[in-house]
Amino acid sequence: MSKRMASTLYPLALVISLVGLSSCKPETSNNNSGSNSGEVESMPISASEIATLKAADGQGTESIIGIFTSMVEARVQQNSVSAIVPYLQKELDARFEIKCAANCEIKEREMPHE
Amino acid sequence: MKKLFSFVLALVSLVSVSAKADAKFWVDDTEKIVALVANPTLNIGVVKLEVDDNYYGRLDFSLNYVYSDMNQQAQNILKNYSGYRAQRVVVERLGLYRLQIPILGLSRNVDPKPGADGPYVEDAIYLTKAQYKDVQNELAAGRPLVQIAGTMVGTVPITKPVEHVEIGNSICGSLLGDQATVSSTIARFGQVMTDALSQLDFRYDSTKQALVNDIKANCFQLASAPRVNSFADLLNLPLRVKQIGRPLYGETSKKVYERQEIPLTYEINQNGVR
């Protein structure tokens, strides 16, 4: 009960660190959400972003949303938001295990060595 | 011979007390400066002359700047502002000061003189034998003997808002739309904000950024307890409008120099013998 309440009342104060999204590139009609990942792949997840996510282990859900939106922000000059969001989601789910209740556990998945 | 005798008596009968006040100060966090107006020290001395009953004593007083007191005032303030430096504010008088010595029934204006550290006052009042005794009794009883009040003016640095732009909190609903999630809000945010901000006039980019930050910080909250097992879940978390009951705003503050009145109030009610 208390956990649930606490989570609900999170001042998502956030978190929604949509910094700079107000100047993002407008959506265009030829963006097929999720299918134009080739455009976004030119901006792979950087080592510093991976480090930031690893360091976020144990933080609240809102913090993780904030990190995600910062990653979106870093790509909006070159890509549309509708392309970036599914791309990042897919990439992050492939690289990390995440579980959030009150706080989030984030662990990098073991990648098979080539 | 009589004069010499009086002079010798004066030396051994001097009673001196002083009053100090804390410095007034203004903090500039941007440049890490504490601008301060050190207060002068009020000193009085009671001298026994015994020339005759009409010139039995003399009350000397001065409101002047004492380096050690000024330095102490600055140090007292700076100890709470590590890494800041003190900057002296140049002050001048604003009109006459009011001097009151209740036991003598005296209330009159005095004219402060301009000095390097600020306006100062030096004066003396001759005392009859009865007045001399009254003054001694007041000092012994610890009652206020001399009160002096006035106003100085100085130009001090003040940080204050130079631009304030508001937008109604209905923008939060526009940003979220229906059945809002983290993902849909991210997608809507750019366009809605661009439209909303274009309706407003900003003199400073920092005001616009502050407004965007206020919106981000205070428009949304998670609609329910998060249960997340993937980033896909994270993006699907529902959001709702946060009720803040005020407009959202951005502000830019800057340091400006303003002429300010600095009141002075002193009262001697201590006793000391030198």
mmCIF file of C-alpha atoms in Angstrom:
data_model
loop_
_atom_site.group_PDB
_atom_site.id
_atom_site.type_symbol
_atom_site.label_atom_id
_atom_site.label_comp_id
_atom_site.label_asym_id
_atom_site.label_seq_id
_atom_site.Cartn_x
_atom_site.Cartn_y
_atom_site.Cartn_z
ATOM 1 C CA MET A 1 0.000 0.000 0.000
ATOM 2 C CA SER A 2 2.639 2.456 1.043
ATOM 3 C CA LYS A 3 4.884 1.450 -1.822
ATOM 4 C CA ARG A 4 2.049 1.865 -4.240
ATOM 5 C CA MET A 5 1.100 5.223 -2.853
ATOM 6 C CA ALA A 6 4.664 6.388 -2.916
ATOM 7 C CA SER A 7 5.057 5.363 -6.500
ATOM 8 C CA THR A 8 1.857 7.012 -7.547
ATOM 9 C CA LEU A 9 2.730 10.242 -5.900
ATOM 10 C CA TYR A 10 6.160 10.485 -7.429
ATOM 11 C CA PRO A 11 6.427 14.029 -8.459
ATOM 12 C CA LEU A 12 7.351 13.049 -11.844
ATOM 13 C CA ALA A 13 8.948 16.232 -11.313
ATOM 14 C CA LEU A 14 10.914 14.887 -13.353
ATOM 15 C CA VAL A 15 12.137 13.560 -14.820
ATOM 16 C CA ILE A 16 10.575 14.213 -17.969
ATOM 17 C CA SER A 17 13.726 15.851 -18.836
ATOM 18 C CA LEU A 18 12.521 16.658 -22.249
ATOM 19 C CA VAL A 19 15.144 19.292 -22.497
ATOM 20 C CA GLY A 20 15.322 20.723 -25.915
ATOM 21 C CA LEU A 21 12.497 18.715 -27.329
ATOM 22 C CA SER A 22 10.654 21.940 -27.902
ATOM 23 C CA SER A 23 13.079 22.620 -30.699
ATOM 24 C CA CYS A 24 13.038 19.142 -32.131
ATOM 25 C CA LYS A 25 12.659 18.341 -35.744
ATOM 26 C CA PRO A 26 9.001 18.253 -36.816
ATOM 27 C CA GLU A 27 7.514 14.897 -37.645
ATOM 28 C CA THR A 28 7.342 14.133 -41.328
ATOM 29 C CA SER A 29 4.813 12.000 -43.128
ATOM 30 C CA ASN A 30 7.369 9.579 -44.517
ATOM 31 C CA ASN A 31 8.563 8.493 -41.067
ATOM 32 C CA ASN A 32 7.407 4.991 -40.450
ATOM 33 C CA SER A 33 7.633 4.544 -36.755
ATOM 34 C CA GLY A 34 9.983 1.741 -35.871
ATOM 35 C CA SER A 35 10.739 0.796 -39.401
ATOM 36 C CA ASN A 36 13.212 3.506 -40.269
ATOM 37 C CA SER A 37 15.710 2.507 -37.662
ATOM 38 C CA GLY A 38 18.434 2.584 -40.267
ATOM 39 C CA GLU A 39 18.284 6.370 -40.056
ATOM 40 C CA VAL A 40 18.745 6.301 -36.307
ATOM 41 C CA GLU A 41 21.388 3.627 -36.264
ATOM 42 C CA SER A 42 23.834 6.299 -37.299
ATOM 43 C CA MET A 43 23.616 7.402 -33.664
ATOM 44 C CA PRO A 44 24.233 4.219 -31.675
ATOM 45 C CA ILE A 45 24.050 4.182 -27.914
ATOM 46 C CA SER A 46 27.277 5.669 -26.683
ATOM 47 C CA ALA A 47 29.600 4.367 -23.996
ATOM 48 C CA SER A 48 28.732 7.316 -21.765
ATOM 49 C CA GLU A 49 25.008 6.604 -22.124
ATOM 50 C CA ILE A 50 25.620 2.994 -21.154
ATOM 51 C CA ALA A 51 27.627 4.157 -18.155
ATOM 52 C CA THR A 52 24.833 6.551 -17.168
ATOM 53 C CA LEU A 53 22.262 3.774 -17.281
ATOM 54 C CA LYS A 54 24.463 1.422 -15.287
ATOM 55 C CA ALA A 55 24.942 4.146 -12.699
ATOM 56 C CA ALA A 56 21.178 4.608 -12.521
ATOM 57 C CA ASP A 57 20.729 1.166 -10.965
ATOM 58 C CA GLY A 58 18.655 1.664 -7.824
ATOM 59 C CA GLN A 59 17.197 5.014 -8.835
ATOM 60 C CA GLY A 60 13.523 5.857 -9.178
ATOM 61 C CA THR A 61 11.430 5.286 -12.273
ATOM 62 C CA GLU A 62 11.320 8.997 -12.973
ATOM 63 C CA SER A 63 15.107 9.160 -13.126
ATOM 64 C CA ILE A 64 15.207 6.433 -15.733
ATOM 65 C CA ILE A 65 12.563 8.239 -17.775
ATOM 66 C CA GLY A 66 14.728 11.316 -17.496
ATOM 67 C CA ILE A 67 17.755 9.463 -18.815
ATOM 68 C CA PHE A 68 15.720 8.023 -21.663
ATOM 69 C CA THR A 69 14.400 11.408 -22.690
ATOM 70 C CA SER A 70 17.908 12.850 -22.576
ATOM 71 C CA MET A 71 18.928 10.129 -25.006
ATOM 72 C CA VAL A 72 16.047 11.136 -27.245
ATOM 73 C CA GLU A 73 17.101 14.730 -26.974
ATOM 74 C CA ALA A 74 20.628 13.897 -28.064
ATOM 75 C CA ARG A 75 19.249 12.561 -31.345
ATOM 76 C CA VAL A 76 16.471 14.981 -32.267
ATOM 77 C CA GLN A 77 18.580 17.196 -34.451
ATOM 78 C CA GLN A 78 19.208 14.344 -36.887
ATOM 79 C CA ASN A 79 16.106 12.215 -36.471
ATOM 80 C CA SER A 80 12.405 12.443 -35.788
ATOM 81 C CA VAL A 81 11.121 11.580 -32.336
ATOM 82 C CA SER A 82 8.815 8.916 -33.747
ATOM 83 C CA ALA A 83 11.854 7.133 -35.142
ATOM 84 C CA ILE A 84 14.132 7.645 -32.177
ATOM 85 C CA VAL A 85 11.823 6.366 -29.435
ATOM 86 C CA PRO A 86 11.209 2.861 -30.806
ATOM 87 C CA TYR A 87 14.821 2.571 -31.879
ATOM 88 C CA LEU A 88 16.136 3.388 -28.429
ATOM 89 C CA GLN A 89 13.565 1.194 -26.753
ATOM 90 C CA LYS A 90 14.574 -1.793 -28.857
ATOM 91 C CA GLU A 91 18.286 -1.164 -28.375
ATOM 92 C CA LEU A 92 17.980 -0.694 -24.633
ATOM 93 C CA ASP A 93 15.824 -3.744 -24.137
ATOM 94 C CA ALA A 94 18.414 -5.752 -26.018
ATOM 95 C CA ARG A 95 21.251 -4.466 -23.852
ATOM 96 C CA PHE A 96 19.680 -4.110 -20.433
ATOM 97 C CA GLU A 97 17.406 -5.899 -18.054
ATOM 98 C CA ILE A 98 15.224 -3.449 -16.218
ATOM 99 C CA LYS A 99 12.710 -3.948 -13.402
ATOM 100 C CA CYS A 100 11.001 -1.034 -11.675
ATOM 101 C CA ALA A 101 8.642 -0.904 -8.751
ATOM 102 C CA ALA A 102 9.443 1.914 -6.367
ATOM 103 C CA ASN A 103 12.996 1.900 -7.713
ATOM 104 C CA CYS A 104 14.565 0.389 -10.776
ATOM 105 C CA GLU A 105 17.095 -2.366 -11.080
ATOM 106 C CA ILE A 106 19.119 -2.074 -14.244
ATOM 107 C CA LYS A 107 21.675 -4.656 -15.313
ATOM 108 C CA GLU A 108 23.543 -4.923 -18.546
ATOM 109 C CA ARG A 109 22.835 -8.207 -20.291
ATOM 110 C CA GLU A 110 25.754 -10.454 -20.972
ATOM 111 C CA MET A 111 26.460 -10.140 -24.646
ATOM 112 C CA PRO A 112 27.690 -13.218 -26.498
ATOM 113 C CA HIS A 113 31.331 -12.811 -27.504
ATOM 114 C CA GLU A 114 31.914 -12.910 -31.172
ATOM 115 C CA MET B 1 46.579 76.744 37.424
ATOM 116 C CA LYS B 2 42.857 76.082 37.784
ATOM 117 C CA LYS B 3 42.728 75.003 34.130
ATOM 118 C CA LEU B 4 45.626 72.660 34.610
ATOM 119 C CA PHE B 5 43.930 71.194 37.671
ATOM 120 C CA SER B 6 40.727 70.679 35.683
ATOM 121 C CA PHE B 7 42.664 68.989 32.913
ATOM 122 C CA VAL B 8 44.293 66.575 35.338
ATOM 123 C CA LEU B 9 40.917 65.829 36.875
ATOM 124 C CA ALA B 10 39.471 65.236 33.447
ATOM 125 C CA LEU B 11 42.061 62.582 32.767
ATOM 126 C CA VAL B 12 41.223 60.635 35.873
ATOM 127 C CA SER B 13 37.452 61.078 35.682
ATOM 128 C CA LEU B 14 36.836 59.928 32.145
ATOM 129 C CA VAL B 15 34.003 57.483 31.689
ATOM 130 C CA SER B 16 33.776 55.926 28.280
ATOM 131 C CA VAL B 17 31.318 53.548 26.710
ATOM 132 C CA SER B 18 30.655 52.447 23.185
ATOM 133 C CA ALA B 19 28.012 50.740 21.091
ATOM 134 C CA LYS B 20 28.454 48.740 17.906
ATOM 135 C CA ALA B 21 25.948 47.473 15.408
ATOM 136 C CA ASP B 22 26.141 44.671 12.882
ATOM 137 C CA ALA B 23 27.020 45.497 9.314
ATOM 138 C CA LYS B 24 24.312 45.475 6.657
ATOM 139 C CA PHE B 25 25.114 43.289 3.697
ATOM 140 C CA TRP B 26 23.907 42.043 0.328
ATOM 141 C CA VAL B 27 25.029 38.770 -1.239
ATOM 142 C CA ASP B 28 25.832 38.363 -4.903
ATOM 143 C CA ASP B 29 25.928 34.587 -5.438
ATOM 144 C CA THR B 30 26.873 34.917 -9.087
ATOM 145 C CA GLU B 31 30.125 36.738 -8.466
ATOM 146 C CA LYS B 32 30.546 35.463 -4.888
ATOM 147 C CA ILE B 33 30.661 38.910 -3.397
ATOM 148 C CA VAL B 34 29.289 40.130 -0.103
ATOM 149 C CA ALA B 35 28.697 43.858 -0.432
ATOM 150 C CA LEU B 36 28.660 45.363 3.010
ATOM 151 C CA VAL B 37 28.161 48.601 4.806
ATOM 152 C CA ALA B 38 30.192 48.516 7.982
ATOM 153 C CA ASN B 39 28.543 50.382 10.795
ATOM 154 C CA PRO B 40 30.322 53.126 12.662
ATOM 155 C CA THR B 41 30.968 52.779 16.358
ATOM 156 C CA LEU B 42 29.277 55.141 18.776
ATOM 157 C CA ASN B 43 31.559 56.259 21.586
ATOM 158 C CA ILE B 44 30.768 58.516 24.462
ATOM 159 C CA GLY B 45 33.023 59.865 27.126
ATOM 160 C CA VAL B 46 32.045 61.752 30.261
ATOM 161 C CA VAL B 47 34.722 64.160 31.424
ATOM 162 C CA LYS B 48 34.778 65.892 34.794
ATOM 163 C CA LEU B 49 35.981 69.486 34.316
ATOM 164 C CA GLU B 50 34.910 71.199 37.573
ATOM 165 C CA VAL B 51 35.475 74.655 36.099
ATOM 166 C CA ASP B 52 32.331 75.826 37.879
ATOM 167 C CA ASP B 53 28.781 74.546 38.429
ATOM 168 C CA ASN B 54 27.779 75.449 34.854
ATOM 169 C CA TYR B 55 30.812 73.826 33.291
ATOM 170 C CA TYR B 56 31.201 70.934 35.666
ATOM 171 C CA GLY B 57 31.575 68.247 33.068
ATOM 172 C CA ARG B 58 31.458 67.442 29.384
ATOM 173 C CA LEU B 59 29.769 64.682 27.431
ATOM 174 C CA ASP B 60 31.778 63.836 24.324
ATOM 175 C CA PHE B 61 30.354 61.575 21.716
ATOM 176 C CA SER B 62 31.375 60.379 18.292
ATOM 177 C CA LEU B 63 29.857 58.135 15.690
ATOM 178 C CA ASN B 64 32.857 57.117 13.661
ATOM 179 C CA TYR B 65 34.482 54.236 11.853
ATOM 180 C CA VAL B 66 36.890 52.077 13.795
ATOM 181 C CA TYR B 67 38.975 49.815 11.589
ATOM 182 C CA SER B 68 39.076 46.895 14.013
ATOM 183 C CA ASP B 69 35.278 47.027 14.445
ATOM 184 C CA MET B 70 34.717 47.221 10.694
ATOM 185 C CA ASN B 71 37.042 44.302 10.107
ATOM 186 C CA GLN B 72 35.290 42.274 12.802
ATOM 187 C CA GLN B 73 31.899 42.981 11.249
ATOM 188 C CA ALA B 74 33.162 41.817 7.852
ATOM 189 C CA GLN B 75 34.682 38.655 9.316
ATOM 190 C CA ASN B 76 31.460 37.827 11.176
ATOM 191 C CA ILE B 77 29.546 37.902 7.910
ATOM 192 C CA LEU B 78 32.146 36.218 5.717
ATOM 193 C CA LYS B 79 32.411 33.208 8.015
ATOM 194 C CA ASN B 80 28.965 32.214 6.733
ATOM 195 C CA TYR B 81 29.960 32.740 3.093
ATOM 196 C CA SER B 82 32.963 30.584 2.414
ATOM 197 C CA GLY B 83 34.743 31.522 -0.801
ATOM 198 C CA TYR B 84 33.097 34.936 -1.002
ATOM 199 C CA ARG B 85 34.946 38.215 -0.825
ATOM 200 C CA ALA B 86 33.841 41.386 0.846
ATOM 201 C CA GLN B 87 33.188 44.527 -1.144
ATOM 202 C CA ARG B 88 32.635 47.793 0.640
ATOM 203 C CA VAL B 89 29.635 49.866 -0.333
ATOM 204 C CA VAL B 90 30.342 53.566 -0.471
ATOM 205 C CA VAL B 91 27.741 55.341 1.623
ATOM 206 C CA GLU B 92 26.744 58.915 2.293
ATOM 207 C CA ARG B 93 24.326 60.491 4.680
ATOM 208 C CA LEU B 94 20.692 61.114 3.861
ATOM 209 C CA GLY B 95 19.755 64.239 5.757
ATOM 210 C CA LEU B 96 20.582 65.022 9.356
ATOM 211 C CA TYR B 97 20.883 62.510 12.183
ATOM 212 C CA ARG B 98 18.748 62.791 15.294
ATOM 213 C CA LEU B 99 20.496 62.889 18.636
ATOM 214 C CA GLN B 100 18.583 62.292 21.871
ATOM 215 C CA ILE B 101 19.820 62.365 25.457
ATOM 216 C CA PRO B 102 16.647 61.798 27.487
ATOM 217 C CA ILE B 103 18.166 62.513 30.893
ATOM 218 C CA LEU B 104 19.175 65.978 29.699
ATOM 219 C CA GLY B 105 15.872 66.529 27.903
ATOM 220 C CA LEU B 106 17.915 67.012 24.762
ATOM 221 C CA SER B 107 16.684 66.169 21.287
ATOM 222 C CA ARG B 108 18.304 67.834 18.346
ATOM 223 C CA ASN B 109 19.590 67.280 14.850
ATOM 224 C CA VAL B 110 23.258 66.808 14.191
ATOM 225 C CA ASP B 111 24.957 67.264 10.882
ATOM 226 C CA PRO B 112 27.098 64.261 9.886
ATOM 227 C CA LYS B 113 30.297 65.082 8.054
ATOM 228 C CA PRO B 114 31.410 63.166 4.981
ATOM 229 C CA GLY B 115 34.312 60.825 5.644
ATOM 230 C CA ALA B 116 36.364 58.295 3.699
ATOM 231 C CA ASP B 117 34.501 55.392 5.304
ATOM 232 C CA GLY B 118 31.124 57.092 5.500
ATOM 233 C CA PRO B 119 29.393 59.924 7.321
ATOM 234 C CA TYR B 120 30.554 60.552 10.870
ATOM 235 C CA VAL B 121 29.543 62.691 13.831
ATOM 236 C CA GLU B 122 31.654 64.233 16.566
ATOM 237 C CA ASP B 123 30.191 66.557 19.159
ATOM 238 C CA ALA B 124 30.331 67.557 22.813
ATOM 239 C CA ILE B 125 27.881 68.912 25.347
ATOM 240 C CA TYR B 126 28.901 70.779 28.479
ATOM 241 C CA LEU B 127 27.209 69.618 31.656
ATOM 242 C CA THR B 128 26.179 71.476 34.774
ATOM 243 C CA LYS B 129 26.981 69.856 38.072
ATOM 244 C CA ALA B 130 23.411 68.484 38.335
ATOM 245 C CA GLN B 131 23.495 67.167 34.760
ATOM 246 C CA TYR B 132 26.852 65.583 35.344
ATOM 247 C CA LYS B 133 25.435 63.667 38.307
ATOM 248 C CA ASP B 134 22.333 62.680 36.330
ATOM 249 C CA VAL B 135 24.537 61.346 33.537
ATOM 250 C CA GLN B 136 26.647 59.374 35.979
ATOM 251 C CA ASN B 137 23.501 57.929 37.570
ATOM 252 C CA GLU B 138 22.078 56.916 34.192
ATOM 253 C CA LEU B 139 25.296 55.175 33.238
ATOM 254 C CA ALA B 140 25.434 53.401 36.581
ATOM 255 C CA ALA B 141 21.842 52.240 36.178
ATOM 256 C CA GLY B 142 22.504 51.002 32.646
ATOM 257 C CA ARG B 143 19.689 53.089 31.199
ATOM 258 C CA PRO B 144 19.909 54.443 27.642
ATOM 259 C CA LEU B 145 21.918 57.608 27.761
ATOM 260 C CA VAL B 146 22.536 58.576 24.173
ATOM 261 C CA GLN B 147 20.432 57.607 21.208
ATOM 262 C CA ILE B 148 21.333 58.507 17.697
ATOM 263 C CA ALA B 149 19.426 57.631 14.556
ATOM 264 C CA GLY B 150 19.794 58.515 10.931
ATOM 265 C CA THR B 151 19.825 57.181 7.434
ATOM 266 C CA MET B 152 22.670 56.534 5.042
ATOM 267 C CA VAL B 153 22.354 55.768 1.366
ATOM 268 C CA GLY B 154 24.512 53.546 -0.779
ATOM 269 C CA THR B 155 24.373 51.832 -4.146
ATOM 270 C CA VAL B 156 24.183 48.102 -3.547
ATOM 271 C CA PRO B 157 24.029 45.070 -5.849
ATOM 272 C CA ILE B 158 20.650 43.354 -5.837
ATOM 273 C CA THR B 159 19.586 40.276 -7.768
ATOM 274 C CA LYS B 160 16.018 40.616 -8.920
ATOM 275 C CA PRO B 161 13.755 39.282 -11.665
ATOM 276 C CA VAL B 162 14.052 41.282 -14.843
ATOM 277 C CA GLU B 163 11.678 39.087 -16.845
ATOM 278 C CA HIS B 164 8.776 36.897 -15.767
ATOM 279 C CA VAL B 165 6.670 35.016 -18.331
ATOM 280 C CA GLU B 166 3.692 32.868 -17.382
ATOM 281 C CA ILE B 167 1.542 30.359 -19.152
ATOM 282 C CA GLY B 168 -1.696 28.835 -17.862
ATOM 283 C CA ASN B 169 -1.431 25.324 -16.466
ATOM 284 C CA SER B 170 -3.938 24.112 -19.062
ATOM 285 C CA ILE B 171 -0.876 23.534 -21.237
ATOM 286 C CA CYS B 172 -0.229 20.424 -19.155
ATOM 287 C CA GLY B 173 -3.438 18.836 -20.453
ATOM 288 C CA SER B 174 -2.488 19.770 -24.005
ATOM 289 C CA LEU B 175 0.901 18.148 -23.597
ATOM 290 C CA LEU B 176 -0.546 14.914 -22.303
ATOM 291 C CA GLY B 177 -3.552 14.521 -24.562
ATOM 292 C CA ASP B 178 -5.849 11.520 -24.093
ATOM 293 C CA GLN B 179 -4.554 8.316 -22.542
ATOM 294 C CA ALA B 180 -1.115 9.792 -22.157
ATOM 295 C CA THR B 181 1.930 7.625 -21.716
ATOM 296 C CA VAL B 182 5.587 8.487 -21.386
ATOM 297 C CA SER B 183 6.047 7.651 -25.044
ATOM 298 C CA SER B 184 3.095 9.679 -26.340
ATOM 299 C CA THR B 185 4.085 12.660 -24.185
ATOM 300 C CA ILE B 186 7.615 12.619 -25.546
ATOM 301 C CA ALA B 187 6.162 12.533 -29.033
ATOM 302 C CA ARG B 188 3.770 15.442 -28.409
ATOM 303 C CA PHE B 189 6.054 17.605 -26.323
ATOM 304 C CA GLY B 190 8.094 19.219 -29.072
ATOM 305 C CA GLN B 191 5.218 20.378 -31.253
ATOM 306 C CA VAL B 192 2.940 21.495 -28.412
ATOM 307 C CA MET B 193 5.745 23.438 -26.769
ATOM 308 C CA THR B 194 6.778 25.052 -30.042
ATOM 309 C CA ASP B 195 3.210 26.234 -30.618
ATOM 310 C CA ALA B 196 2.767 27.437 -27.049
ATOM 311 C CA LEU B 197 6.068 29.261 -26.833
ATOM 312 C CA SER B 198 5.482 31.008 -30.138
ATOM 313 C CA GLN B 199 2.516 32.817 -28.519
ATOM 314 C CA LEU B 200 4.754 34.332 -25.862
ATOM 315 C CA ASP B 201 7.325 37.089 -25.975
ATOM 316 C CA PHE B 202 10.695 36.429 -24.409
ATOM 317 C CA ARG B 203 13.472 38.928 -23.966
ATOM 318 C CA TYR B 204 15.869 36.302 -22.613
ATOM 319 C CA ASP B 205 16.392 32.691 -23.726
ATOM 320 C CA SER B 206 16.975 31.824 -20.085
ATOM 321 C CA THR B 207 13.372 32.789 -19.308
ATOM 322 C CA LYS B 208 12.114 30.455 -22.028
ATOM 323 C CA GLN B 209 14.304 27.630 -20.750
ATOM 324 C CA ALA B 210 13.132 28.234 -17.184
ATOM 325 C CA LEU B 211 9.511 28.058 -18.339
ATOM 326 C CA VAL B 212 10.159 24.778 -20.178
ATOM 327 C CA ASN B 213 11.868 23.434 -17.062
ATOM 328 C CA ASP B 214 8.914 24.446 -14.873
ATOM 329 C CA ILE B 215 6.535 22.676 -17.243
ATOM 330 C CA LYS B 216 8.672 19.551 -17.241
ATOM 331 C CA ALA B 217 8.951 19.579 -13.490
ATOM 332 C CA ASN B 218 5.360 20.360 -12.607
ATOM 333 C CA CYS B 219 2.983 19.224 -15.349
ATOM 334 C CA PHE B 220 3.120 15.447 -15.100
ATOM 335 C CA GLN B 221 3.124 12.593 -12.695
ATOM 336 C CA LEU B 222 2.867 8.835 -12.973
ATOM 337 C CA ALA B 223 -0.763 7.825 -13.034
ATOM 338 C CA SER B 224 -0.188 4.613 -11.131
ATOM 339 C CA ALA B 225 2.486 2.646 -9.360
ATOM 340 C CA PRO B 226 5.061 1.608 -11.932
ATOM 341 C CA ARG B 227 5.394 -2.061 -12.782
ATOM 342 C CA VAL B 228 8.174 -2.184 -15.309
ATOM 343 C CA ASN B 229 9.984 -5.186 -16.735
ATOM 344 C CA SER B 230 11.368 -3.614 -19.898
ATOM 345 C CA PHE B 231 11.962 -0.278 -21.549
ATOM 346 C CA ALA B 232 8.833 -0.961 -23.562
ATOM 347 C CA ASP B 233 6.910 -1.079 -20.268
ATOM 348 C CA LEU B 234 8.620 2.122 -19.144
ATOM 349 C CA LEU B 235 7.463 3.961 -22.259
ATOM 350 C CA ASN B 236 3.931 2.680 -21.796
ATOM 351 C CA LEU B 237 3.595 3.980 -18.249
ATOM 352 C CA PRO B 238 0.512 6.180 -18.036
ATOM 353 C CA LEU B 239 0.968 9.810 -17.068
ATOM 354 C CA ARG B 240 -1.536 12.251 -15.695
ATOM 355 C CA VAL B 241 -1.652 15.974 -15.133
ATOM 356 C CA LYS B 242 -0.240 17.096 -11.851
ATOM 357 C CA GLN B 243 -2.466 19.604 -10.078
ATOM 358 C CA ILE B 244 -0.248 22.465 -9.040
ATOM 359 C CA GLY B 245 -2.834 25.248 -8.768
ATOM 360 C CA ARG B 246 -0.669 27.983 -10.231
ATOM 361 C CA PRO B 247 0.454 29.175 -13.619
ATOM 362 C CA LEU B 248 3.706 27.827 -14.941
ATOM 363 C CA TYR B 249 6.388 30.428 -15.336
ATOM 364 C CA GLY B 250 9.911 31.207 -16.339
ATOM 365 C CA GLU B 251 11.997 33.935 -14.859
ATOM 366 C CA THR B 252 15.317 35.578 -15.482
ATOM 367 C CA SER B 253 17.034 37.344 -12.635
ATOM 368 C CA LYS B 254 19.952 39.672 -13.028
ATOM 369 C CA LYS B 255 22.172 41.688 -10.806
ATOM 370 C CA VAL B 256 21.301 45.354 -10.808
ATOM 371 C CA TYR B 257 22.679 48.195 -8.745
ATOM 372 C CA GLU B 258 20.123 50.041 -6.700
ATOM 373 C CA ARG B 259 20.335 52.966 -4.383
ATOM 374 C CA GLN B 260 19.151 51.845 -0.986
ATOM 375 C CA GLU B 261 18.524 53.581 2.269
ATOM 376 C CA ILE B 262 20.428 52.070 5.182
ATOM 377 C CA PRO B 263 19.077 52.971 8.602
ATOM 378 C CA LEU B 264 21.341 53.614 11.547
ATOM 379 C CA THR B 265 20.140 53.255 15.118
ATOM 380 C CA TYR B 266 22.368 53.385 18.142
ATOM 381 C CA GLU B 267 21.738 53.472 21.803
ATOM 382 C CA ILE B 268 24.278 53.607 24.573
ATOM 383 C CA ASN B 269 23.159 51.892 27.689
ATOM 384 C CA GLN B 270 26.269 50.092 28.752
ATOM 385 C CA ASN B 271 28.637 51.227 31.385
ATOM 386 C CA GLY B 272 32.356 51.104 31.222
ATOM 387 C CA VAL B 273 35.162 52.914 32.945
ATOM 388 C CA ARG B 274 38.535 53.519 31.482
#
